[in-house]
Amino acid sequence: DAKTTQPPSMDCAEGRAANLPCNHSTISGNEYVYWYRQIHSQGPQYIIHGLKNNETNEMASLIITEDRKSSTLILPHATLRDTAVYYCIVRVGSNAGNMLTFGGGTRLMVKP
Amino acid sequence: EAGVTQFPSHSVIEKGQTVTLRCDPISGHDNLYWYRRVMGKEIKFLLHFVKESKQDESGMPNNRFLAERTGGTYSTLKVQPAELEDSGVYFCASSQRASGAYNEQFFGPGTRLTVL
């Protein structure tokens, strides 16, 4: 699986958009980008995933660059409950049969 | 719908003792995974069950760890004998049958293991 690089920490004001970047310059054509987050004292939680098109769901939007070497997770209106560690994961395939490889993630602090 | 549950939430044992962690996946989920985060490190994959069969156990650190999933329902992870470096949080996750569209992994709250 391709290695990802994320900033170790970021701050965001409550109500503003949080934009979390991820670099995956060695991504292969059959690898997807996944985002999970871990809120303190809970297990990781799936957010969104994509291959090459931008994706949006009720939690977030995922913007993938045309060359697929980087992506951005956008939380459009961050709340205090979005404070968590966010993990960008790249792996082959779209089915659930493969393990997740977690890196260090980005610790997002949403401030009032 | 009940989520993934894990028992116990915390366990404190002495070095050399045995501990068994339990995971109850979401009903109907064929895939069950174990992960762990040891002190200061990243979350690491341990193994993956498809129903009662071990699909991938490449992440199991050594033979002191034994995972089972009899009947393809709940799973246990036994550590015998426990060592200091086994301290950390053990997560279980489950997902539906691995076919078709992406089936996200749902994680439990974890079991915090402390070995003294």
Short mmCIF file of C-alpha atoms in Angstrom, two decimals:
data_model
loop_
_atom_site.label_atom_id
_atom_site.label_comp_id
_atom_site.label_asym_id
_atom_site.label_seq_id
_atom_site.Cartn_x
_atom_site.Cartn_y
_atom_site.Cartn_z
CA ASP A 1 0.00 0.00 0.00
CA ALA A 2 1.15 3.54 -0.81
CA LYS A 3 2.59 5.62 2.00
CA THR A 4 0.74 8.75 3.03
CA THR A 5 2.01 11.97 4.57
CA GLN A 6 -0.16 14.17 6.76
CA PRO A 7 0.61 17.17 8.97
CA PRO A 8 0.76 16.04 12.59
CA SER A 9 -1.68 18.66 13.84
CA MET A 10 -4.05 21.41 12.77
CA ASP A 11 -6.40 23.86 14.43
CA CYS A 12 -9.75 25.03 13.15
CA ALA A 13 -12.28 27.52 14.45
CA GLU A 14 -15.71 26.16 15.27
CA GLY A 15 -18.13 26.70 12.40
CA ARG A 16 -15.39 27.12 9.83
CA ALA A 17 -14.33 24.60 7.22
CA ALA A 18 -11.55 22.23 8.18
CA ASN A 19 -9.31 21.26 5.28
CA LEU A 20 -7.06 18.30 6.02
CA PRO A 21 -4.39 17.56 3.41
CA CYS A 22 -2.82 14.24 2.56
CA ASN A 23 0.05 13.46 0.21
CA HIS A 24 0.20 10.06 -1.48
CA SER A 25 2.62 10.65 -4.33
CA THR A 26 3.32 6.93 -4.90
CA ILE A 27 -0.33 5.91 -5.22
CA SER A 28 -1.05 3.27 -7.83
CA GLY A 29 -3.90 3.25 -10.31
CA ASN A 30 -5.87 0.63 -8.40
CA GLU A 31 -5.47 2.21 -4.96
CA TYR A 32 -8.26 4.08 -3.25
CA VAL A 33 -7.99 6.93 -0.73
CA TYR A 34 -9.83 6.36 2.55
CA TRP A 35 -10.35 8.63 5.51
CA TYR A 36 -11.04 7.45 9.03
CA ARG A 37 -10.99 9.39 12.27
CA GLN A 38 -10.55 8.49 15.91
CA ILE A 39 -12.25 10.55 18.53
CA HIS A 40 -10.64 10.29 21.95
CA SER A 41 -11.41 7.00 23.76
CA GLN A 42 -13.34 5.61 20.81
CA GLY A 43 -12.47 3.26 17.98
CA PRO A 44 -11.69 4.59 14.51
CA GLN A 45 -14.68 5.66 12.41
CA TYR A 46 -15.01 5.56 8.64
CA ILE A 47 -15.60 8.93 6.98
CA ILE A 48 -15.33 8.68 3.21
CA HIS A 49 -13.35 7.14 0.39
CA GLY A 50 -12.66 7.74 -3.30
CA LEU A 51 -10.66 6.63 -6.33
CA LYS A 52 -10.30 9.67 -8.57
CA ASN A 53 -13.56 11.60 -8.53
CA ASN A 54 -14.44 14.00 -5.76
CA GLU A 55 -16.83 12.49 -3.25
CA THR A 56 -19.29 13.95 -0.75
CA ASN A 57 -21.41 12.43 1.96
CA GLU A 58 -23.19 13.65 5.06
CA MET A 59 -19.95 13.88 7.00
CA ALA A 60 -17.40 15.35 4.62
CA SER A 61 -16.12 15.97 1.13
CA LEU A 62 -13.06 14.39 -0.44
CA ILE A 63 -11.15 16.27 -3.10
CA ILE A 64 -8.57 14.25 -5.04
CA THR A 65 -6.15 16.03 -7.37
CA GLU A 66 -6.17 15.11 -11.03
CA ASP A 67 -2.81 13.35 -10.77
CA ARG A 68 -4.10 11.59 -7.61
CA LYS A 69 -0.92 12.38 -5.73
CA SER A 70 -2.72 14.28 -3.01
CA SER A 71 -6.15 14.76 -1.53
CA THR A 72 -8.00 16.98 0.92
CA LEU A 73 -10.69 16.03 3.38
CA ILE A 74 -13.10 18.88 4.00
CA LEU A 75 -15.35 19.16 7.01
CA PRO A 76 -17.56 22.04 5.85
CA HIS A 77 -18.68 23.34 9.25
CA ALA A 78 -16.43 21.95 11.95
CA THR A 79 -17.88 21.47 15.43
CA LEU A 80 -16.16 20.76 18.73
CA ARG A 81 -17.16 17.11 18.33
CA ASP A 82 -15.00 16.91 15.21
CA THR A 83 -11.89 17.18 17.36
CA ALA A 84 -10.11 13.92 16.60
CA VAL A 85 -7.16 12.29 14.85
CA TYR A 86 -7.84 11.98 11.13
CA TYR A 87 -6.19 9.20 9.15
CA CYS A 88 -5.63 9.18 5.40
CA ILE A 89 -5.19 5.61 4.18
CA VAL A 90 -4.39 4.39 0.70
CA ARG A 91 -4.97 0.80 -0.26
CA VAL A 92 -5.83 -1.50 -3.12
CA GLY A 93 -9.39 -2.22 -3.99
CA SER A 94 -12.76 -1.09 -2.78
CA ASN A 95 -13.93 -4.15 -0.92
CA ALA A 96 -13.68 -4.62 2.78
CA GLY A 97 -11.48 -7.69 2.67
CA ASN A 98 -8.22 -5.87 3.25
CA MET A 99 -6.65 -4.57 6.41
CA LEU A 100 -6.27 -0.87 7.09
CA THR A 101 -2.78 0.56 7.50
CA PHE A 102 -2.87 3.54 9.83
CA GLY A 103 -0.14 6.17 9.87
CA GLY A 104 0.31 8.95 12.35
CA GLY A 105 -2.69 10.94 11.17
CA THR A 106 -3.51 14.60 11.74
CA ARG A 107 -4.70 15.70 15.15
CA LEU A 108 -7.44 18.26 14.46
CA MET A 109 -8.34 20.58 17.28
CA VAL A 110 -11.57 22.51 16.76
CA LYS A 111 -11.61 25.57 18.96
CA PRO A 112 -14.57 27.70 20.08
CA GLU B 1 -28.53 -1.88 15.48
CA ALA B 2 -25.87 -2.71 18.04
CA GLY B 3 -22.33 -1.82 17.13
CA VAL B 4 -19.15 -3.78 17.68
CA THR B 5 -18.72 -4.52 21.37
CA GLN B 6 -15.58 -5.45 23.23
CA PHE B 7 -15.05 -6.87 26.69
CA PRO B 8 -13.53 -5.95 29.02
CA SER B 9 -13.09 -2.23 28.50
CA HIS B 10 -10.02 -2.26 30.73
CA SER B 11 -7.78 -5.04 31.99
CA VAL B 12 -4.84 -4.76 34.34
CA ILE B 13 -2.71 -7.88 34.77
CA GLU B 14 0.77 -8.78 35.89
CA LYS B 15 3.52 -9.89 33.60
CA GLY B 16 3.28 -13.61 32.95
CA GLN B 17 -0.47 -13.83 33.44
CA THR B 18 -3.01 -14.69 30.79
CA VAL B 19 -5.68 -12.38 29.46
CA THR B 20 -8.52 -13.05 27.04
CA LEU B 21 -10.18 -10.25 25.14
CA ARG B 22 -13.55 -10.70 23.52
CA CYS B 23 -15.12 -9.04 20.50
CA ASP B 24 -18.72 -9.29 19.38
CA PRO B 25 -19.04 -8.03 15.80
CA ILE B 26 -22.12 -6.53 14.24
CA SER B 27 -24.61 -9.29 13.51
CA GLY B 28 -24.23 -10.68 10.02
CA HIS B 29 -20.71 -9.35 9.47
CA ASP B 30 -18.50 -12.05 8.04
CA ASN B 31 -15.26 -10.09 8.36
CA LEU B 32 -13.69 -9.54 11.76
CA TYR B 33 -10.39 -7.76 12.37
CA TRP B 34 -8.14 -7.21 15.33
CA TYR B 35 -5.87 -4.17 15.59
CA ARG B 36 -3.86 -2.71 18.44
CA ARG B 37 -2.10 0.48 19.41
CA VAL B 38 0.78 0.04 21.79
CA MET B 39 2.17 2.97 23.73
CA GLY B 40 3.18 5.86 21.48
CA LYS B 41 2.86 3.86 18.31
CA GLU B 42 0.42 3.76 15.41
CA ILE B 43 -2.60 1.50 15.16
CA LYS B 44 -1.40 -1.81 13.72
CA PHE B 45 -3.30 -4.65 12.11
CA LEU B 46 -3.11 -8.03 13.84
CA LEU B 47 -5.36 -10.40 11.94
CA HIS B 48 -8.47 -10.86 9.84
CA PHE B 49 -11.17 -13.55 10.03
CA VAL B 50 -13.65 -14.37 7.32
CA LYS B 51 -16.34 -16.19 9.24
CA GLU B 52 -14.42 -18.73 11.33
CA SER B 53 -11.34 -18.87 9.09
CA LYS B 54 -8.18 -16.85 9.52
CA GLN B 55 -7.77 -14.94 6.27
CA ASP B 56 -4.64 -13.01 7.22
CA GLU B 57 -2.67 -13.24 10.45
CA SER B 58 0.44 -11.50 9.21
CA GLY B 59 0.25 -8.87 11.94
CA MET B 60 0.27 -11.21 14.91
CA PRO B 61 3.46 -10.31 16.80
CA ASN B 62 4.41 -13.74 18.14
CA ASN B 63 3.04 -17.06 19.31
CA ARG B 64 1.96 -15.67 22.66
CA PHE B 65 -1.10 -14.33 20.85
CA LEU B 66 -3.92 -16.68 19.89
CA ALA B 67 -7.10 -15.57 18.18
CA GLU B 68 -10.18 -17.68 17.65
CA ARG B 69 -13.58 -17.21 16.14
CA THR B 70 -15.48 -20.41 16.73
CA GLY B 71 -18.74 -20.60 14.79
CA GLY B 72 -17.95 -17.41 12.96
CA THR B 73 -19.61 -15.17 15.51
CA TYR B 74 -17.67 -13.60 18.38
CA SER B 75 -13.90 -13.70 18.57
CA THR B 76 -11.40 -13.98 21.39
CA LEU B 77 -7.81 -12.84 21.51
CA LYS B 78 -5.72 -14.53 24.18
CA VAL B 79 -2.33 -13.30 25.31
CA GLN B 80 -0.36 -15.94 27.19
CA PRO B 81 1.92 -15.12 28.90
CA ALA B 82 1.51 -11.37 28.81
CA GLU B 83 4.61 -9.17 28.62
CA LEU B 84 5.06 -5.50 29.46
CA GLU B 85 5.25 -4.54 25.78
CA ASP B 86 1.76 -5.94 25.19
CA SER B 87 0.23 -2.97 26.99
CA GLY B 88 -1.95 -0.86 24.74
CA VAL B 89 -5.43 -0.61 23.28
CA TYR B 90 -6.80 -3.55 21.33
CA PHE B 91 -9.46 -2.74 18.76
CA CYS B 92 -11.82 -5.09 17.01
CA ALA B 93 -13.61 -4.20 13.77
CA SER B 94 -16.12 -5.94 11.57
CA SER B 95 -17.51 -5.51 8.08
CA GLN B 96 -20.00 -7.22 5.84
CA ARG B 97 -19.15 -9.83 3.27
CA ALA B 98 -16.28 -8.59 1.12
CA SER B 99 -17.91 -8.25 -2.26
CA GLY B 100 -19.33 -5.49 -4.39
CA ALA B 101 -19.20 -1.95 -3.12
CA TYR B 102 -17.01 -0.90 -0.25
CA ASN B 103 -18.11 -2.17 3.12
CA GLU B 104 -16.63 0.03 5.80
CA GLN B 105 -15.00 -1.42 8.85
CA PHE B 106 -16.89 -0.64 12.04
CA PHE B 107 -14.68 -0.45 15.07
CA GLY B 108 -15.42 -1.26 18.67
CA PRO B 109 -14.38 1.03 21.54
CA GLY B 110 -11.31 -1.03 22.28
CA THR B 111 -9.93 -2.86 25.31
CA ARG B 112 -7.20 -1.06 27.22
CA LEU B 113 -4.69 -3.65 28.43
CA THR B 114 -2.13 -2.76 31.05
CA VAL B 115 0.57 -5.28 31.91
CA LEU B 116 2.46 -4.50 35.13
#
